[in-house]
Short mmCIF file of N, CA and C in Angstrom, two decimals:
data_model
loop_
_atom_site.label_atom_id
_atom_site.label_comp_id
_atom_site.label_asym_id
_atom_site.label_seq_id
_atom_site.Cartn_x
_atom_site.Cartn_y
_atom_site.Cartn_z
N MET A 1 -58.87 2.08 -87.85
CA MET A 1 -59.04 1.08 -86.81
C MET A 1 -57.80 0.15 -86.71
N SER A 2 -57.51 0.10 -85.42
CA SER A 2 -56.13 -0.68 -85.03
C SER A 2 -56.33 -2.23 -85.13
N ALA A 3 -55.35 -2.88 -85.33
CA ALA A 3 -55.35 -4.35 -85.30
C ALA A 3 -55.88 -4.78 -83.97
N GLN A 4 -55.73 -4.28 -82.98
CA GLN A 4 -56.17 -4.66 -81.62
C GLN A 4 -57.53 -4.53 -81.51
N GLN A 5 -58.29 -3.36 -82.12
CA GLN A 5 -59.71 -3.25 -82.11
C GLN A 5 -60.24 -4.32 -82.94
N THR A 6 -59.80 -4.48 -84.04
CA THR A 6 -60.33 -5.69 -84.85
C THR A 6 -60.28 -6.98 -84.27
N THR A 7 -59.18 -7.33 -83.53
CA THR A 7 -59.14 -8.58 -82.78
C THR A 7 -60.15 -8.55 -81.56
N HIS A 8 -60.37 -7.40 -80.86
CA HIS A 8 -61.31 -7.34 -79.92
C HIS A 8 -62.59 -7.75 -80.43
N GLU A 9 -62.85 -7.03 -81.61
CA GLU A 9 -64.39 -7.26 -82.19
C GLU A 9 -64.56 -8.69 -82.54
N ALA A 10 -63.55 -9.31 -82.85
CA ALA A 10 -63.54 -10.67 -83.43
C ALA A 10 -63.92 -11.71 -82.28
N ILE A 11 -63.73 -11.27 -80.97
CA ILE A 11 -64.00 -12.09 -79.81
C ILE A 11 -65.07 -11.68 -78.87
N THR A 12 -65.95 -10.71 -79.42
CA THR A 12 -67.04 -10.24 -78.70
C THR A 12 -68.35 -10.81 -79.36
N LEU A 13 -69.20 -11.33 -78.44
CA LEU A 13 -70.40 -11.68 -78.84
C LEU A 13 -71.53 -10.80 -78.59
N THR A 14 -72.31 -10.37 -79.60
CA THR A 14 -73.44 -9.48 -79.28
C THR A 14 -74.96 -10.29 -79.92
N CYS A 15 -75.81 -10.58 -78.96
CA CYS A 15 -76.94 -11.19 -79.44
C CYS A 15 -78.13 -10.08 -79.06
N VAL A 16 -79.00 -9.91 -80.02
CA VAL A 16 -80.21 -9.19 -79.83
C VAL A 16 -81.55 -9.93 -80.14
N ARG A 17 -82.30 -9.77 -79.20
CA ARG A 17 -83.62 -10.70 -79.37
C ARG A 17 -84.74 -10.03 -78.66
N GLU A 18 -86.01 -9.98 -79.45
CA GLU A 18 -87.24 -9.27 -78.92
C GLU A 18 -88.13 -10.44 -78.30
N PHE A 19 -88.69 -10.12 -77.08
CA PHE A 19 -89.51 -10.95 -76.41
C PHE A 19 -91.01 -10.17 -76.33
N ASP A 20 -91.96 -11.28 -76.51
CA ASP A 20 -93.38 -10.65 -76.48
C ASP A 20 -93.73 -10.58 -74.96
N ALA A 21 -93.10 -9.77 -74.20
CA ALA A 21 -93.31 -9.58 -72.77
C ALA A 21 -92.86 -8.29 -72.33
N PRO A 22 -93.47 -7.88 -71.22
CA PRO A 22 -92.91 -6.44 -70.67
C PRO A 22 -91.65 -6.74 -70.21
N ARG A 23 -90.82 -5.24 -70.15
CA ARG A 23 -89.45 -5.40 -69.78
C ARG A 23 -89.27 -5.97 -68.26
N ARG A 24 -90.33 -5.51 -67.34
CA ARG A 24 -90.19 -5.96 -65.91
C ARG A 24 -90.36 -7.54 -65.80
N LEU A 25 -91.10 -8.00 -66.62
CA LEU A 25 -91.19 -9.47 -66.48
C LEU A 25 -89.99 -10.17 -67.11
N VAL A 26 -89.48 -9.60 -68.14
CA VAL A 26 -88.19 -10.29 -68.63
C VAL A 26 -87.18 -10.17 -67.77
N PHE A 27 -86.88 -8.95 -67.19
CA PHE A 27 -86.01 -8.70 -66.29
C PHE A 27 -85.90 -9.79 -64.90
N GLU A 28 -87.22 -9.75 -64.40
CA GLU A 28 -87.50 -10.65 -63.30
C GLU A 28 -87.14 -12.02 -63.45
N THR A 29 -87.36 -12.49 -64.85
CA THR A 29 -87.05 -13.84 -65.20
C THR A 29 -85.58 -14.11 -65.04
N TRP A 30 -84.78 -13.02 -65.41
CA TRP A 30 -83.28 -13.22 -65.45
C TRP A 30 -82.92 -13.13 -63.94
N ALA A 31 -83.70 -12.26 -63.27
CA ALA A 31 -83.09 -12.09 -61.76
C ALA A 31 -83.46 -13.17 -60.85
N THR A 32 -84.39 -14.12 -61.13
CA THR A 32 -84.79 -15.22 -60.05
C THR A 32 -84.42 -16.54 -60.54
N PRO A 33 -83.61 -17.09 -59.67
CA PRO A 33 -83.05 -18.50 -59.80
C PRO A 33 -84.15 -19.29 -60.23
N GLU A 34 -85.24 -19.39 -59.62
CA GLU A 34 -86.43 -20.39 -59.93
C GLU A 34 -86.67 -20.41 -61.39
N HIS A 35 -86.78 -19.15 -61.90
CA HIS A 35 -87.18 -18.86 -63.38
C HIS A 35 -85.92 -19.42 -64.18
N GLN A 36 -84.75 -18.94 -63.89
CA GLN A 36 -83.61 -19.30 -64.67
C GLN A 36 -83.48 -20.86 -64.79
N ARG A 37 -83.80 -21.64 -63.91
CA ARG A 37 -83.66 -23.09 -63.88
C ARG A 37 -84.48 -23.56 -65.06
N HIS A 38 -85.56 -22.90 -65.59
CA HIS A 38 -86.42 -23.18 -66.63
C HIS A 38 -85.82 -22.96 -68.04
N TRP A 39 -84.93 -22.09 -68.24
CA TRP A 39 -84.59 -21.67 -69.54
C TRP A 39 -83.07 -21.55 -69.79
N ARG A 40 -82.23 -21.28 -68.71
CA ARG A 40 -81.09 -20.78 -68.79
C ARG A 40 -79.92 -21.71 -69.63
N ALA A 41 -80.35 -22.92 -69.77
CA ALA A 41 -79.37 -23.79 -70.72
C ALA A 41 -79.99 -23.96 -72.03
N PRO A 42 -79.09 -24.30 -72.88
CA PRO A 42 -79.64 -24.59 -74.31
C PRO A 42 -80.66 -25.84 -74.47
N VAL A 43 -81.31 -25.78 -75.38
CA VAL A 43 -82.19 -26.92 -75.81
C VAL A 43 -81.24 -28.33 -75.70
N GLY A 44 -81.78 -29.31 -75.16
CA GLY A 44 -81.05 -30.71 -74.94
C GLY A 44 -80.34 -30.72 -73.65
N GLN A 45 -80.07 -29.47 -73.00
CA GLN A 45 -79.36 -29.53 -71.61
C GLN A 45 -80.48 -29.19 -70.55
N THR A 46 -80.01 -29.90 -69.41
CA THR A 46 -81.00 -29.58 -68.32
C THR A 46 -80.29 -29.09 -67.23
N VAL A 47 -80.99 -28.04 -66.65
CA VAL A 47 -80.39 -27.31 -65.66
C VAL A 47 -80.56 -28.15 -64.40
N LEU A 48 -79.40 -28.43 -63.69
CA LEU A 48 -79.52 -29.39 -62.45
C LEU A 48 -79.83 -28.44 -61.21
N SER A 49 -79.17 -27.31 -61.30
CA SER A 49 -79.12 -26.37 -60.16
C SER A 49 -78.69 -25.02 -60.64
N PHE A 50 -79.33 -23.95 -60.13
CA PHE A 50 -78.96 -22.51 -60.29
C PHE A 50 -79.13 -21.87 -59.00
N ASP A 51 -77.96 -21.35 -58.41
CA ASP A 51 -77.92 -20.62 -57.11
C ASP A 51 -77.34 -19.47 -57.32
N ALA A 52 -77.99 -18.31 -56.79
CA ALA A 52 -77.63 -16.98 -56.90
C ALA A 52 -77.76 -16.11 -55.83
N ASP A 53 -77.02 -15.18 -55.57
CA ASP A 53 -77.17 -14.16 -54.53
C ASP A 53 -77.19 -12.88 -55.47
N PHE A 54 -78.44 -12.59 -55.87
CA PHE A 54 -78.63 -11.69 -56.76
C PHE A 54 -78.66 -10.17 -56.33
N ARG A 55 -77.22 -9.73 -56.47
CA ARG A 55 -76.88 -8.41 -55.86
C ARG A 55 -75.58 -8.02 -56.43
N PRO A 56 -75.09 -6.92 -56.60
CA PRO A 56 -73.76 -6.57 -56.99
C PRO A 56 -72.69 -7.26 -56.08
N GLY A 57 -71.82 -8.02 -56.47
CA GLY A 57 -70.84 -8.58 -55.74
C GLY A 57 -71.36 -9.98 -55.26
N GLY A 58 -72.54 -10.22 -55.57
CA GLY A 58 -73.10 -11.61 -55.08
C GLY A 58 -72.74 -12.75 -56.37
N ALA A 59 -72.51 -13.84 -55.81
CA ALA A 59 -72.18 -14.94 -56.61
C ALA A 59 -73.25 -15.76 -57.34
N TYR A 60 -73.04 -16.41 -58.30
CA TYR A 60 -74.15 -17.57 -58.76
C TYR A 60 -73.35 -18.66 -59.42
N ARG A 61 -73.91 -19.88 -59.48
CA ARG A 61 -73.49 -21.04 -59.95
C ARG A 61 -74.59 -21.84 -60.53
N MET A 62 -74.19 -22.38 -61.79
CA MET A 62 -75.19 -23.27 -62.45
C MET A 62 -74.55 -24.64 -62.85
N ARG A 63 -75.27 -25.73 -62.71
CA ARG A 63 -74.92 -27.10 -63.11
C ARG A 63 -75.81 -27.42 -64.21
N MET A 64 -75.42 -28.03 -65.28
CA MET A 64 -76.31 -28.55 -66.18
C MET A 64 -75.73 -29.81 -66.76
N ARG A 65 -76.63 -30.58 -67.42
CA ARG A 65 -76.23 -31.87 -67.94
C ARG A 65 -76.78 -31.96 -69.38
N SER A 66 -75.83 -32.46 -70.33
CA SER A 66 -76.34 -32.55 -71.55
C SER A 66 -77.17 -34.00 -71.74
N ALA A 67 -77.74 -34.10 -72.92
CA ALA A 67 -78.53 -35.16 -73.28
C ALA A 67 -77.63 -36.45 -73.14
N ALA A 68 -76.42 -36.40 -73.38
CA ALA A 68 -75.33 -37.48 -73.47
C ALA A 68 -74.97 -37.69 -72.05
N GLY A 69 -75.39 -37.02 -70.96
CA GLY A 69 -75.19 -37.19 -69.66
C GLY A 69 -73.82 -36.45 -69.10
N VAL A 70 -73.36 -35.52 -70.01
CA VAL A 70 -72.12 -34.88 -69.32
C VAL A 70 -72.56 -33.78 -68.54
N GLU A 71 -72.00 -33.57 -67.47
CA GLU A 71 -72.34 -32.46 -66.59
C GLU A 71 -71.11 -31.32 -66.55
N ARG A 72 -71.59 -30.12 -66.57
CA ARG A 72 -70.73 -29.05 -66.75
C ARG A 72 -71.32 -27.78 -65.62
N SER A 73 -70.37 -27.41 -65.02
CA SER A 73 -70.85 -26.07 -64.05
C SER A 73 -70.23 -24.71 -64.57
N LEU A 74 -70.95 -23.72 -64.48
CA LEU A 74 -70.17 -22.39 -64.58
C LEU A 74 -70.79 -21.43 -63.41
N SER A 75 -69.90 -20.42 -63.40
CA SER A 75 -70.03 -19.62 -62.23
C SER A 75 -69.48 -18.26 -62.53
N GLY A 76 -69.95 -17.32 -61.59
CA GLY A 76 -69.43 -15.87 -61.61
C GLY A 76 -70.03 -15.04 -60.67
N VAL A 77 -69.80 -13.77 -60.81
CA VAL A 77 -70.24 -12.61 -59.80
C VAL A 77 -70.93 -11.63 -60.62
N TYR A 78 -72.06 -11.14 -60.05
CA TYR A 78 -72.88 -10.21 -60.55
C TYR A 78 -72.04 -8.72 -60.36
N ARG A 79 -71.92 -8.13 -61.29
CA ARG A 79 -71.07 -6.82 -61.21
C ARG A 79 -72.12 -5.62 -60.98
N ASP A 80 -72.94 -5.31 -62.11
CA ASP A 80 -73.75 -4.26 -62.02
C ASP A 80 -75.39 -4.74 -62.05
N ILE A 81 -76.24 -4.23 -61.34
CA ILE A 81 -77.68 -4.56 -61.52
C ILE A 81 -78.37 -3.18 -61.48
N ILE A 82 -79.08 -2.78 -62.50
CA ILE A 82 -80.08 -1.67 -62.73
C ILE A 82 -81.30 -2.06 -62.86
N GLU A 83 -82.12 -2.25 -62.00
CA GLU A 83 -83.54 -2.92 -62.34
C GLU A 83 -84.60 -1.81 -62.83
N PRO A 84 -85.21 -2.05 -63.97
CA PRO A 84 -85.20 -3.36 -64.87
C PRO A 84 -84.40 -3.04 -66.16
N GLU A 85 -83.23 -2.39 -66.17
CA GLU A 85 -82.52 -1.98 -67.21
C GLU A 85 -81.41 -2.92 -67.64
N LEU A 86 -80.55 -3.13 -66.52
CA LEU A 86 -79.34 -3.86 -67.00
C LEU A 86 -78.91 -4.91 -65.89
N ILE A 87 -78.12 -5.90 -66.26
CA ILE A 87 -77.57 -6.93 -65.36
C ILE A 87 -76.16 -7.23 -66.17
N SER A 88 -75.14 -7.15 -65.36
CA SER A 88 -73.84 -7.58 -65.84
C SER A 88 -73.26 -8.38 -64.68
N PHE A 89 -72.43 -9.60 -65.26
CA PHE A 89 -71.87 -10.52 -64.41
C PHE A 89 -70.75 -11.19 -65.26
N THR A 90 -69.88 -11.66 -64.39
CA THR A 90 -68.94 -12.56 -65.00
C THR A 90 -69.39 -13.97 -65.21
N PHE A 91 -68.68 -14.67 -66.27
CA PHE A 91 -68.81 -15.93 -66.61
C PHE A 91 -67.79 -16.74 -66.88
N ALA A 92 -67.71 -17.91 -66.19
CA ALA A 92 -66.38 -18.79 -66.44
C ALA A 92 -66.95 -20.20 -66.43
N TRP A 93 -66.58 -21.15 -67.15
CA TRP A 93 -66.84 -22.52 -67.10
C TRP A 93 -65.80 -23.03 -65.97
N GLU A 94 -66.20 -23.91 -65.11
CA GLU A 94 -65.43 -24.43 -64.23
C GLU A 94 -64.56 -25.44 -64.74
N GLY A 95 -63.25 -25.35 -64.25
CA GLY A 95 -62.41 -26.52 -64.96
C GLY A 95 -61.91 -25.97 -66.23
N ASP A 96 -62.04 -25.01 -66.75
CA ASP A 96 -61.63 -24.39 -68.08
C ASP A 96 -60.55 -23.43 -67.80
N SER A 97 -59.65 -23.49 -68.63
CA SER A 97 -58.57 -22.63 -68.50
C SER A 97 -58.82 -21.22 -69.06
N ALA A 98 -59.97 -21.14 -69.85
CA ALA A 98 -59.94 -19.77 -70.53
C ALA A 98 -60.45 -18.93 -69.39
N PRO A 99 -59.99 -17.51 -69.52
CA PRO A 99 -60.19 -16.54 -68.63
C PRO A 99 -61.94 -16.26 -68.64
N ALA A 100 -62.21 -15.90 -67.42
CA ALA A 100 -63.69 -15.51 -67.32
C ALA A 100 -64.05 -14.26 -68.18
N ASN A 101 -65.21 -14.21 -68.81
CA ASN A 101 -65.53 -13.06 -69.51
C ASN A 101 -66.66 -12.35 -68.79
N LEU A 102 -67.09 -11.09 -69.44
CA LEU A 102 -68.18 -10.27 -68.70
C LEU A 102 -69.41 -10.40 -69.85
N VAL A 103 -70.51 -10.60 -69.19
CA VAL A 103 -71.69 -10.53 -69.88
C VAL A 103 -72.52 -9.36 -69.38
N THR A 104 -72.91 -8.70 -70.38
CA THR A 104 -73.76 -7.44 -70.07
C THR A 104 -75.16 -7.69 -70.66
N VAL A 105 -76.27 -7.57 -70.01
CA VAL A 105 -77.53 -7.77 -70.64
C VAL A 105 -78.42 -6.60 -70.35
N THR A 106 -78.78 -5.97 -71.52
CA THR A 106 -79.78 -4.87 -71.42
C THR A 106 -81.17 -5.09 -71.79
N PHE A 107 -82.19 -4.41 -71.08
CA PHE A 107 -83.50 -4.58 -71.34
C PHE A 107 -84.07 -3.46 -71.76
N GLU A 108 -84.54 -3.33 -72.88
CA GLU A 108 -85.18 -1.97 -73.52
C GLU A 108 -86.76 -2.28 -73.90
N ALA A 109 -87.64 -1.69 -73.21
CA ALA A 109 -89.10 -1.65 -73.51
C ALA A 109 -89.28 -1.11 -74.88
N ILE A 110 -89.99 -2.00 -75.71
CA ILE A 110 -90.40 -1.60 -77.02
C ILE A 110 -92.12 -1.73 -76.98
N GLY A 111 -92.82 -0.64 -76.52
CA GLY A 111 -94.23 -0.88 -76.20
C GLY A 111 -94.36 -1.98 -75.34
N THR A 112 -95.21 -2.98 -75.50
CA THR A 112 -95.30 -3.98 -74.73
C THR A 112 -94.26 -5.23 -74.83
N ARG A 113 -93.51 -4.90 -75.59
CA ARG A 113 -92.31 -6.07 -76.00
C ARG A 113 -91.02 -5.60 -75.30
N THR A 114 -89.98 -6.58 -75.23
CA THR A 114 -88.71 -6.10 -74.53
C THR A 114 -87.71 -6.65 -75.68
N ARG A 115 -86.77 -5.61 -75.97
CA ARG A 115 -85.68 -5.99 -76.72
C ARG A 115 -84.42 -6.07 -75.79
N LEU A 116 -84.04 -7.48 -75.66
CA LEU A 116 -82.88 -7.74 -74.83
C LEU A 116 -81.41 -7.91 -75.79
N THR A 117 -80.48 -7.15 -75.35
CA THR A 117 -79.27 -7.21 -75.96
C THR A 117 -78.16 -7.71 -74.90
N LEU A 118 -77.62 -8.91 -75.39
CA LEU A 118 -76.57 -9.45 -74.55
C LEU A 118 -75.15 -9.29 -75.32
N ARG A 119 -74.26 -8.90 -74.43
CA ARG A 119 -72.86 -8.65 -74.99
C ARG A 119 -71.94 -9.49 -73.95
N GLN A 120 -71.23 -10.43 -74.66
CA GLN A 120 -70.17 -11.19 -73.86
C GLN A 120 -68.83 -11.19 -74.51
N THR A 121 -67.75 -10.68 -73.60
CA THR A 121 -66.50 -10.50 -74.03
C THR A 121 -65.58 -10.73 -72.79
N PRO A 122 -64.29 -11.09 -73.10
CA PRO A 122 -63.73 -11.52 -74.28
C PRO A 122 -63.54 -13.05 -74.46
N PHE A 123 -63.68 -13.53 -75.59
CA PHE A 123 -63.47 -14.92 -75.93
C PHE A 123 -62.06 -15.25 -76.44
N VAL A 124 -61.37 -16.33 -76.26
CA VAL A 124 -60.05 -16.61 -76.57
C VAL A 124 -60.10 -17.02 -78.00
N THR A 125 -61.06 -17.65 -78.47
CA THR A 125 -61.25 -17.84 -79.97
C THR A 125 -62.54 -17.48 -80.63
N VAL A 126 -62.68 -17.35 -81.90
CA VAL A 126 -63.85 -16.96 -82.62
C VAL A 126 -64.69 -18.37 -82.41
N GLU A 127 -64.26 -19.52 -82.35
CA GLU A 127 -64.98 -20.78 -82.34
C GLU A 127 -65.80 -20.85 -80.96
N ALA A 128 -65.02 -20.35 -79.93
CA ALA A 128 -65.70 -20.31 -78.57
C ALA A 128 -66.88 -19.30 -78.52
N ARG A 129 -66.70 -17.94 -79.14
CA ARG A 129 -67.67 -17.20 -79.24
C ARG A 129 -68.86 -17.58 -80.03
N ASP A 130 -68.60 -18.14 -81.05
CA ASP A 130 -69.74 -18.76 -82.04
C ASP A 130 -70.57 -20.02 -81.26
N ALA A 131 -69.82 -20.79 -80.44
CA ALA A 131 -70.53 -21.82 -79.68
C ALA A 131 -71.37 -21.17 -78.76
N HIS A 132 -70.84 -20.02 -77.98
CA HIS A 132 -71.84 -19.35 -77.02
C HIS A 132 -72.98 -18.77 -77.86
N ALA A 133 -72.91 -18.31 -78.93
CA ALA A 133 -73.97 -17.66 -79.93
C ALA A 133 -75.15 -18.76 -79.92
N VAL A 134 -74.56 -19.84 -80.26
CA VAL A 134 -75.59 -21.07 -80.48
C VAL A 134 -76.15 -21.21 -79.28
N GLY A 135 -75.38 -21.39 -78.03
CA GLY A 135 -76.02 -21.64 -76.86
C GLY A 135 -76.99 -20.63 -76.23
N TRP A 136 -76.52 -19.39 -76.29
CA TRP A 136 -77.62 -18.26 -75.88
C TRP A 136 -78.80 -18.31 -76.76
N GLY A 137 -78.57 -18.47 -78.09
CA GLY A 137 -79.75 -18.34 -79.12
C GLY A 137 -80.76 -19.46 -78.59
N SER A 138 -80.26 -20.76 -78.42
CA SER A 138 -81.29 -21.68 -77.86
C SER A 138 -81.70 -21.43 -76.56
N ALA A 139 -80.96 -21.02 -75.70
CA ALA A 139 -81.51 -20.59 -74.22
C ALA A 139 -82.60 -19.48 -74.49
N PHE A 140 -82.46 -18.48 -75.32
CA PHE A 140 -83.41 -17.45 -75.65
C PHE A 140 -84.71 -18.19 -76.18
N ASP A 141 -84.80 -19.24 -76.99
CA ASP A 141 -85.85 -19.93 -77.46
C ASP A 141 -86.64 -20.41 -76.14
N ARG A 142 -85.89 -21.05 -75.30
CA ARG A 142 -86.47 -21.40 -74.21
C ARG A 142 -87.01 -20.49 -73.29
N LEU A 143 -86.26 -19.32 -73.10
CA LEU A 143 -86.87 -18.10 -72.34
C LEU A 143 -88.08 -17.59 -73.07
N ALA A 144 -88.26 -17.51 -74.31
CA ALA A 144 -89.53 -17.07 -74.82
C ALA A 144 -90.77 -18.01 -74.53
N GLU A 145 -90.38 -19.36 -74.47
CA GLU A 145 -91.43 -20.21 -74.12
C GLU A 145 -91.91 -20.04 -72.77
N HIS A 146 -90.78 -20.02 -71.69
CA HIS A 146 -91.05 -20.00 -70.19
C HIS A 146 -91.75 -18.52 -70.07
N LEU A 147 -91.37 -17.38 -70.76
CA LEU A 147 -91.99 -16.01 -70.59
C LEU A 147 -93.66 -16.24 -71.05
N THR A 148 -93.84 -16.96 -72.02
CA THR A 148 -95.24 -17.31 -72.33
C THR A 148 -96.22 -17.98 -71.27
N THR A 149 -95.47 -18.91 -70.61
CA THR A 149 -96.20 -19.46 -69.36
C THR A 149 -96.28 -18.51 -68.18
N ARG A 150 -95.31 -17.55 -67.89
CA ARG A 150 -95.54 -16.54 -66.90
C ARG A 150 -96.51 -15.43 -67.28
N LYS A 151 -96.62 -15.13 -68.51
CA LYS A 151 -97.49 -13.98 -68.81
C LYS A 151 -99.05 -14.59 -68.48
N HIS A 152 -99.38 -16.02 -68.60
CA HIS A 152 -100.59 -16.62 -68.47
C HIS A 152 -100.79 -17.27 -67.10
N SER A 153 -99.97 -17.08 -66.13
CA SER A 153 -100.14 -17.74 -64.77
C SER A 153 -100.54 -16.60 -63.81
#
């Protein structure tokens, strides 16, 4: 393995999570801005707005506020959408000098459950990658809760 491959692996985030919901429902919850407003930010953050043109080449933008009142925005462009299997999009914090990275989310049916795999790359530092791992993990906790309400509505 070359040094470049080792460095690349160090700045790639992979998260795998299973949800007790069918694949189509999990995919739809990712594809619909109204649902993303309920879960997309980590615990302790409030999604102020989530606007999206959900199609390849379409843009999205999310604004959120921390418990301390700090507002941040992120935005990107959808690259690939294969319903209900895959969504990929760019991700960049507005006002941040770090380059945008690419997020690829796959949805795998496991009986009546869904295995979601998120891959995000590249990160400038391991610390940035690890911060995103915490953020996505917390957002996935909220996603699991939101899926429970959707299954029963």
